Each structure stands twice: as C-alpha cells, then as structure tokens.
Tab-separated table of C-alpha atoms and ligand atoms in Angstrom:
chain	number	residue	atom	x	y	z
B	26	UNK	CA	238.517	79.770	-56.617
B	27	UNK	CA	236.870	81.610	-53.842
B	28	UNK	CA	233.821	80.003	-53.108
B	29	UNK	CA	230.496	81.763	-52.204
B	30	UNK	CA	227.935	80.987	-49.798
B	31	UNK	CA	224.827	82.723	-51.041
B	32	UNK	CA	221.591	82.744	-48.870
B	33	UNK	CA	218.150	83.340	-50.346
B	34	UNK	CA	215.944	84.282	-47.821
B	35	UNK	CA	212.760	84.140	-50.533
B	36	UNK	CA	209.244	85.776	-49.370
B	37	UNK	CA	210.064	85.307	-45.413
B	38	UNK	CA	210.832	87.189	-42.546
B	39	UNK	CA	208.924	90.585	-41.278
B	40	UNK	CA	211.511	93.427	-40.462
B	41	UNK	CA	212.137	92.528	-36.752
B	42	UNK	CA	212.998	88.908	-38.083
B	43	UNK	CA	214.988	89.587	-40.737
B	44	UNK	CA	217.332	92.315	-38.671
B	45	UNK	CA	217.445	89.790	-35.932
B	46	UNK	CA	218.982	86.967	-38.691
B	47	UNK	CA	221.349	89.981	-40.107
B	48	UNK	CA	222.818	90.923	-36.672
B	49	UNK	CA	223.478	86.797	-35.882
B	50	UNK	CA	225.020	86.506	-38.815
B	51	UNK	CA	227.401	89.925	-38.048
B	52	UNK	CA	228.081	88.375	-34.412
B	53	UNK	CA	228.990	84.950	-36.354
B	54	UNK	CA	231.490	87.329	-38.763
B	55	UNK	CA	232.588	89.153	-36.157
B	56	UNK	CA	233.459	86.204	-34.105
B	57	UNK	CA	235.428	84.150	-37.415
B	58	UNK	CA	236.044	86.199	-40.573
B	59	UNK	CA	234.710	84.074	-43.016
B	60	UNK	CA	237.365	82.342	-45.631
B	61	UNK	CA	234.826	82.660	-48.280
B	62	UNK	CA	232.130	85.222	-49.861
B	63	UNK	CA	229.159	85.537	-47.850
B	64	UNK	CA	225.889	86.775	-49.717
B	65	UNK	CA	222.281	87.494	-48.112
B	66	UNK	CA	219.526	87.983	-50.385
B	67	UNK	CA	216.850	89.572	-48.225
B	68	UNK	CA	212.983	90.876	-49.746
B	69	UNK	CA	213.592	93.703	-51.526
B	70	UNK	CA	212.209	95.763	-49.181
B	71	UNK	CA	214.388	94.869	-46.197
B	72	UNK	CA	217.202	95.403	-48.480
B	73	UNK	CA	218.139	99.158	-47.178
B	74	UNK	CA	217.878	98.204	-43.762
B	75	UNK	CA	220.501	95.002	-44.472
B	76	UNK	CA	222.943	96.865	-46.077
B	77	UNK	CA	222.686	99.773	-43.572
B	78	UNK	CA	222.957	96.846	-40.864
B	79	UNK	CA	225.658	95.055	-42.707
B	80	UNK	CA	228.249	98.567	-43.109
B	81	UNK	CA	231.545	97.798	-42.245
B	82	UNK	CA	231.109	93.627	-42.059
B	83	UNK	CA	232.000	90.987	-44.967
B	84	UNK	CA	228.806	89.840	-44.970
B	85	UNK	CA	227.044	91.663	-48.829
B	86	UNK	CA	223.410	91.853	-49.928
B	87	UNK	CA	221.927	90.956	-52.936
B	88	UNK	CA	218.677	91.012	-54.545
B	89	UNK	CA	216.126	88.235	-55.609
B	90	UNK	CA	215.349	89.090	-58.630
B	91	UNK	CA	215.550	92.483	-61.682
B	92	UNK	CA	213.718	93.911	-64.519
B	93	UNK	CA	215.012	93.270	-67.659
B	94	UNK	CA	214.716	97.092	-68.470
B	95	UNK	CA	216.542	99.874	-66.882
B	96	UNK	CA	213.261	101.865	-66.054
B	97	UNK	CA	210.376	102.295	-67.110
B	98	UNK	CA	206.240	101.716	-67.089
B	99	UNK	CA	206.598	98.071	-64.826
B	100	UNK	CA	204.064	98.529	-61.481
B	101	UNK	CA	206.211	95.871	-59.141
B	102	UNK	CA	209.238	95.622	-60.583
B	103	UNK	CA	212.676	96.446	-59.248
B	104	UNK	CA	215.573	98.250	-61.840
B	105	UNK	CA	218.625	96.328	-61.771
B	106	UNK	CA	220.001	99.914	-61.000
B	107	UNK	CA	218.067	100.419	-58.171
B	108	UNK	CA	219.541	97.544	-56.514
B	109	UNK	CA	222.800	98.571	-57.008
B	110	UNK	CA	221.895	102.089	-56.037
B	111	UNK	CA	221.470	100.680	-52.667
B	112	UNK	CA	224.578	98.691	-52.196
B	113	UNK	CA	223.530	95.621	-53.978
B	114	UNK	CA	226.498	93.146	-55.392
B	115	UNK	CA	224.598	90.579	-56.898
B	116	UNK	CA	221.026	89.687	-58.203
B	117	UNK	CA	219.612	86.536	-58.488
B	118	UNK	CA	217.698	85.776	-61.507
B	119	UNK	CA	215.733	82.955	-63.166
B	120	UNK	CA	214.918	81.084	-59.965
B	121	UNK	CA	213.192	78.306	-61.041
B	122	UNK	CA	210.090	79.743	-58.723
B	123	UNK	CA	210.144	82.722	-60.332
B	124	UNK	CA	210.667	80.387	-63.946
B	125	UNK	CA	207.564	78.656	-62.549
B	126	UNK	CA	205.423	81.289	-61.113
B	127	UNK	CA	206.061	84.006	-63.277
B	128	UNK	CA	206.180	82.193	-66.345
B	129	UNK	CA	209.676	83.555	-66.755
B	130	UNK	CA	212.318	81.495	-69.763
B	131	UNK	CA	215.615	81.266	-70.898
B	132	UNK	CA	215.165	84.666	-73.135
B	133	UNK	CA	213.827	87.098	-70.114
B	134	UNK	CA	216.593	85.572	-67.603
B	135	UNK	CA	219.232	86.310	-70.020
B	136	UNK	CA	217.552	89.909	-70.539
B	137	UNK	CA	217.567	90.119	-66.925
B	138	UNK	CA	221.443	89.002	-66.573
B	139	UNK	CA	222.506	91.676	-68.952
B	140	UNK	CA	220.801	94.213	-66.940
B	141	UNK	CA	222.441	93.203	-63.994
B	142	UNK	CA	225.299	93.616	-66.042
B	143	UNK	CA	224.758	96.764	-67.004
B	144	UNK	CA	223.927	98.011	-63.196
B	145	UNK	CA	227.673	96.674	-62.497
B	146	UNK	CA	225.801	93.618	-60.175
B	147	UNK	CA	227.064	90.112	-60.546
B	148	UNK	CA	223.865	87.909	-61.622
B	149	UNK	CA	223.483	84.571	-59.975
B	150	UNK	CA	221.601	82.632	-63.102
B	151	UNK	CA	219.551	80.028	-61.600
B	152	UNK	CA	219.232	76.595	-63.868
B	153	UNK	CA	218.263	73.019	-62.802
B	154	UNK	CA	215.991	70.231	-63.829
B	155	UNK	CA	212.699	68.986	-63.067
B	156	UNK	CA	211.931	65.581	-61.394
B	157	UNK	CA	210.531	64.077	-64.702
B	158	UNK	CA	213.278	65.379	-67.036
B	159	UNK	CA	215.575	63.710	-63.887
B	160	UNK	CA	213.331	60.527	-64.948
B	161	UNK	CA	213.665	60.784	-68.192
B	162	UNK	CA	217.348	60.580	-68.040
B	163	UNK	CA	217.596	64.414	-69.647
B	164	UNK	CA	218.840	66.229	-66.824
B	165	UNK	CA	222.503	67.036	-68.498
B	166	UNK	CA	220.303	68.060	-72.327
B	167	UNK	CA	218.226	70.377	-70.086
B	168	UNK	CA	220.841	72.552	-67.837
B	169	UNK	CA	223.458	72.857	-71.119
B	170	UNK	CA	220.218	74.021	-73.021
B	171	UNK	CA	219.315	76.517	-70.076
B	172	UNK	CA	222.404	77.636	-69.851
B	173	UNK	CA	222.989	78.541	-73.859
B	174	UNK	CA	219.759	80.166	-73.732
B	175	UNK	CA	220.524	81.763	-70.315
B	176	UNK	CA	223.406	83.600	-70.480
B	177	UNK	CA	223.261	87.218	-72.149
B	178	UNK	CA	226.869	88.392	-74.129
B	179	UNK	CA	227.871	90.352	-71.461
B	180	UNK	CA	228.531	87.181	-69.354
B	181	UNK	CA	232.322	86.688	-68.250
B	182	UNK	CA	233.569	84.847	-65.265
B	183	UNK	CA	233.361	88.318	-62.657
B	184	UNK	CA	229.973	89.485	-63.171
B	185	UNK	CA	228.032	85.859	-63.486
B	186	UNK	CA	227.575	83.186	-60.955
B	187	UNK	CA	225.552	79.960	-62.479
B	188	UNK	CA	223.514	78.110	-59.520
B	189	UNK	CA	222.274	74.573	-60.258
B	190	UNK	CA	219.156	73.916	-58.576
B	191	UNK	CA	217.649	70.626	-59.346
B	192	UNK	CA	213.897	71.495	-58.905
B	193	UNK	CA	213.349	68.642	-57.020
B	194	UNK	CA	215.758	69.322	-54.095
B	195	UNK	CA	214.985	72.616	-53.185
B	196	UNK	CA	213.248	72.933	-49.956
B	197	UNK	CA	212.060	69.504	-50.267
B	198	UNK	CA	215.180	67.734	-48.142
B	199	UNK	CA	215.941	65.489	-50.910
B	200	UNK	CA	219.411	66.602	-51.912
B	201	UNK	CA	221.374	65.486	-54.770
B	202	UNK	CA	223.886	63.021	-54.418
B	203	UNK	CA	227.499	64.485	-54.560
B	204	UNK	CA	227.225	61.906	-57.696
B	205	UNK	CA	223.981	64.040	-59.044
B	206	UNK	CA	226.281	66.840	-58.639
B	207	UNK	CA	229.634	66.126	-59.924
B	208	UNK	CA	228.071	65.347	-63.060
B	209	UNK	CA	225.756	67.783	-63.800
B	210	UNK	CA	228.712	70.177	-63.106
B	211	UNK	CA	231.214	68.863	-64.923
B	212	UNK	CA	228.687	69.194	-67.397
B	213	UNK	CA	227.987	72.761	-66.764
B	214	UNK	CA	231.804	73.564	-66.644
B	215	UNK	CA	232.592	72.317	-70.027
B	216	UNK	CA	229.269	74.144	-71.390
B	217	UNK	CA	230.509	77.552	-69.947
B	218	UNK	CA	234.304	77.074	-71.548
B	219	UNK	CA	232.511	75.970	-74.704
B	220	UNK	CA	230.464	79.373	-74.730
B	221	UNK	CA	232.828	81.833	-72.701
B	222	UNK	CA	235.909	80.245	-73.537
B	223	UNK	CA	238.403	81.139	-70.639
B	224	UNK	CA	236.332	83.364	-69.052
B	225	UNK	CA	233.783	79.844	-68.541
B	226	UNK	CA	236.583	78.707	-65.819
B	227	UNK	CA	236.216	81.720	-63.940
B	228	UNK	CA	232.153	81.240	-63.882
B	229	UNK	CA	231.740	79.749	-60.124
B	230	UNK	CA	229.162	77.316	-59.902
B	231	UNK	CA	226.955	77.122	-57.195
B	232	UNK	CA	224.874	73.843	-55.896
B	233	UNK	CA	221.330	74.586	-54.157
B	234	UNK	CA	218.185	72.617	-53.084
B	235	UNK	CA	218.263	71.123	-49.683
B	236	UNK	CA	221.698	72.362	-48.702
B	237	UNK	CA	221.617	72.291	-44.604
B	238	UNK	CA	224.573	72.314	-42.203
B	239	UNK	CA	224.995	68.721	-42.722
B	240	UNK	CA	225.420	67.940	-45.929
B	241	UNK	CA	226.927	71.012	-47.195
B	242	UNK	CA	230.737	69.539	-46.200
B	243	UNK	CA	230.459	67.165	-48.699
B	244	UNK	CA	228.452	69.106	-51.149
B	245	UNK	CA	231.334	71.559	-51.438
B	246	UNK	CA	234.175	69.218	-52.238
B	247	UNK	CA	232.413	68.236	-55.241
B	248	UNK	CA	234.350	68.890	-58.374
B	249	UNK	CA	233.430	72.656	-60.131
B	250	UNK	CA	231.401	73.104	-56.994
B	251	UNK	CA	232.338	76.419	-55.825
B	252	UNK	CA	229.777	77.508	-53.306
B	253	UNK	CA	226.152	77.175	-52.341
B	254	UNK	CA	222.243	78.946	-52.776
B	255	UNK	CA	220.623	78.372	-49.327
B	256	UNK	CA	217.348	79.046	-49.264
B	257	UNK	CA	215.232	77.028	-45.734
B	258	UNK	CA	218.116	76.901	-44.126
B	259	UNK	CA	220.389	80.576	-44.876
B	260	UNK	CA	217.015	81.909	-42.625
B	261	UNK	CA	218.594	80.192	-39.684
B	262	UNK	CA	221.921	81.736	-38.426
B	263	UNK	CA	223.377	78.956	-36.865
B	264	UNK	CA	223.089	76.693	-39.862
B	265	UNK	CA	223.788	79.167	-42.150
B	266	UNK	CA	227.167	79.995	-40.859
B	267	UNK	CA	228.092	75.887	-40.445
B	268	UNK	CA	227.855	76.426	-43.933
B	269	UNK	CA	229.646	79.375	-44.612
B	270	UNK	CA	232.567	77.798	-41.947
B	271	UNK	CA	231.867	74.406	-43.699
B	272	UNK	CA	233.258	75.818	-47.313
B	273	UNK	CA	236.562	75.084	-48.601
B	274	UNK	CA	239.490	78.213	-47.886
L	304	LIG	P1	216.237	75.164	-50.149
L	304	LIG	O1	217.656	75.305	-49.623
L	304	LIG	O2	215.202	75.600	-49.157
L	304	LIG	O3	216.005	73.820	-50.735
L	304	LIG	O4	216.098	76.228	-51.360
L	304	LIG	C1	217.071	76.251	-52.327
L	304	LIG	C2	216.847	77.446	-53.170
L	304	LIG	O5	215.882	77.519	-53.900
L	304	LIG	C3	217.816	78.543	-53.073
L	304	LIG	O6	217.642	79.479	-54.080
C-alpha cells in the first residue's frame, strides 16, 4: 500500500509563512517526485491560496476539520463541500484537540466522516489514547472502541484514512515506541477487517505524535503502518520532506 505523509499545519503560520512552507515543499517535489502521497493541511483560510500554489505539483491539500451538515445555520463552520469545492482531497476529523477543545465524540466524528463522504473527500479519522488510559493498561479497549464508534457506514478502504495519535506524543517529543505502535495497529487492523471486512485492509493507517525526521524511518516500517500525521514538524520543509523521502516506495 501506498503510504501517505500527511502534514497538519494546525492554527500556525500567517499567509507570507505559510506560502513560503508551500513553495519549499514544491522546490523539494520538484527536485524528487515523491514515491508516496503527500498531503498539507493548511488553516482553512490559506487553503485557496495552497491549492492555487500547489496546481500542477503532487503535493494535495486538505482540510482540518468539517461540519457534520452539508449547510446550514453554523457561524464558523466549514461544509465538507466547501472544501472540496476548492480542491480539497481529504479532511481531517476528530483530532483529539478538536475531541478535547470542542468537546467533540465518537458520534459527531463519525457524522463528520460521512460528510466528508458525501463531499467525495477522503476523511482522516483521528483516534488515540490518553496518558492515563496508557497507565491503566487500556490503550488497545480505547482505540477499538473509538474506532466502532468512529467510523460512519459509508467508510470503505478509498475514502477513510484512520490516524493513531496517542495523546501523549503529539507535540510533546515523546514518541511511541515502534513496540507502542505495532501493537496498537495490529490492533486497529484487525478492528477495521472485523467492521469493514475487506475493505478494513485497504483502510491505511497512519501513526502521529512526535513524528520528526528522525524517527520517522523506523516509525514507517512498523507493521500496518502506512504513513504519518505531522503536525510541529510538517511546518518545517526540510524535515517534512526527510519524511516524505524517509517513507517506504
Ligand atoms: P506533533 O507531530 O506536533 O506531535 O503533532 C501530531 C499531530 O497532532 C498531528 O495531527
């Protein structure tokens, strides 16, 4: 399987920052076609000027985040439509910060997958433990759970990605062991063949929290890892594309 290299730029970068990241990244392209998918997820208001800076380049845009409902009376909120109006391939949804500051569960990001779904975008559903659950030894009981509750019927193995984010690796440098990873995976893998069937193999799974240009070789030869969600370090080009060069083709 192809894998991805998603970047999640989160609530950073002005205009002149973020079109000076998007044009590294297009030199890095230009220089090395990448042997894998390459995915920026700007603000949603730099998205028009990324995908009007990324025309003609491998490099595809994404959102953060969607509304559950196609339109409507929701002051803030972004259609899934709208994204893909603009170009969008993929939306991210149920981030774990947006789980945490918006209050958002396992219901609304499955609401929010199928309307990604229905806007023809590929949703990246976002899962991963706390540190306490990690404690508790209920890691494994709590991503299955999220993921049963996560995933809306529309879900087959081309329009959803599955990103496990421990929450206590992301942006906090403490990455999971390739150990940490292979198991919660394998996990993972089995839960989406038990719910999708065949179409569960075709799910990729993504790793994320503290991925940086040197770890991310190893992180991507774990088994049913098939690509990474960079947030800290996908705003720096140079690391981001060590990445994208480290993944398996
Ligand atoms: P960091 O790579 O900064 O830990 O963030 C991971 C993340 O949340 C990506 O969505």
């Amino acid at each position: 399987m192809k894998s991805l290299i998603a970047g999640n730029w989160k609530m950073n970068g002005l205009r002149a920052d973020s079109m000076a990241l998007i044009e590294a990244l297009k030199a890095k392209a230009a220089g090395s076609a990448p042997g894998c998918d390459v995915l920026v997820c700007p603000p949603s208001i730099l998205i028009a000027n990324a995908m009007a800076a990324v025309a003609g380049n491998p490099i595809t845009v994404g959102g953060q985040d969607c509304h559950a409902e196609d339109k409507g009376a929701f002051t803030g909120d972004i259609a899934a439509a709208m994204l893909a109006d603009f170009g969008c391939s993929h939306v991210i949804v149920g981030h774990s910060e947006r789980r945490r500051d918006h209050a958002e569960n396992d219901a609304q990001v499955a609401a929010k997958a199928a309307a990604a779904h229905r806007a023809g975008l590929v949703a990246i559903v976002c899962l991963g433990e706390s540190a306490e659950e990690r404690e508790q030894g209920r890691a494994a009981q709590v991503v299955t759970g999220q993921l049963a509750g996560s995933l809306p019927p529309s879900a087959n193995g081309a329009n959803t990605v599955v990103a496990y984010e421990p929450i206590w690796a992301i942006g906090t440098g403490k990455v999971a062991t390739p150990g940490d990873v292979a198991e919660i995976h394998d996990v993972l893998r089995a839960e989406l063949v038990s719910i999708l069937e065949s179409q569960g193999e075709a799910v990729r799974l993504l790793y994320g929290g503290s991925v940086n240009a040197a770890n991310a070789h190893e992180l991507l030869r774990v088994p049913h890892v098939n690509g990474a969600l960079v947030g800290g370090a996908s705003l720096k080009p140079d690391d981001f594309w060590t990445i994208v060069e480290a993944a398996p083709h």
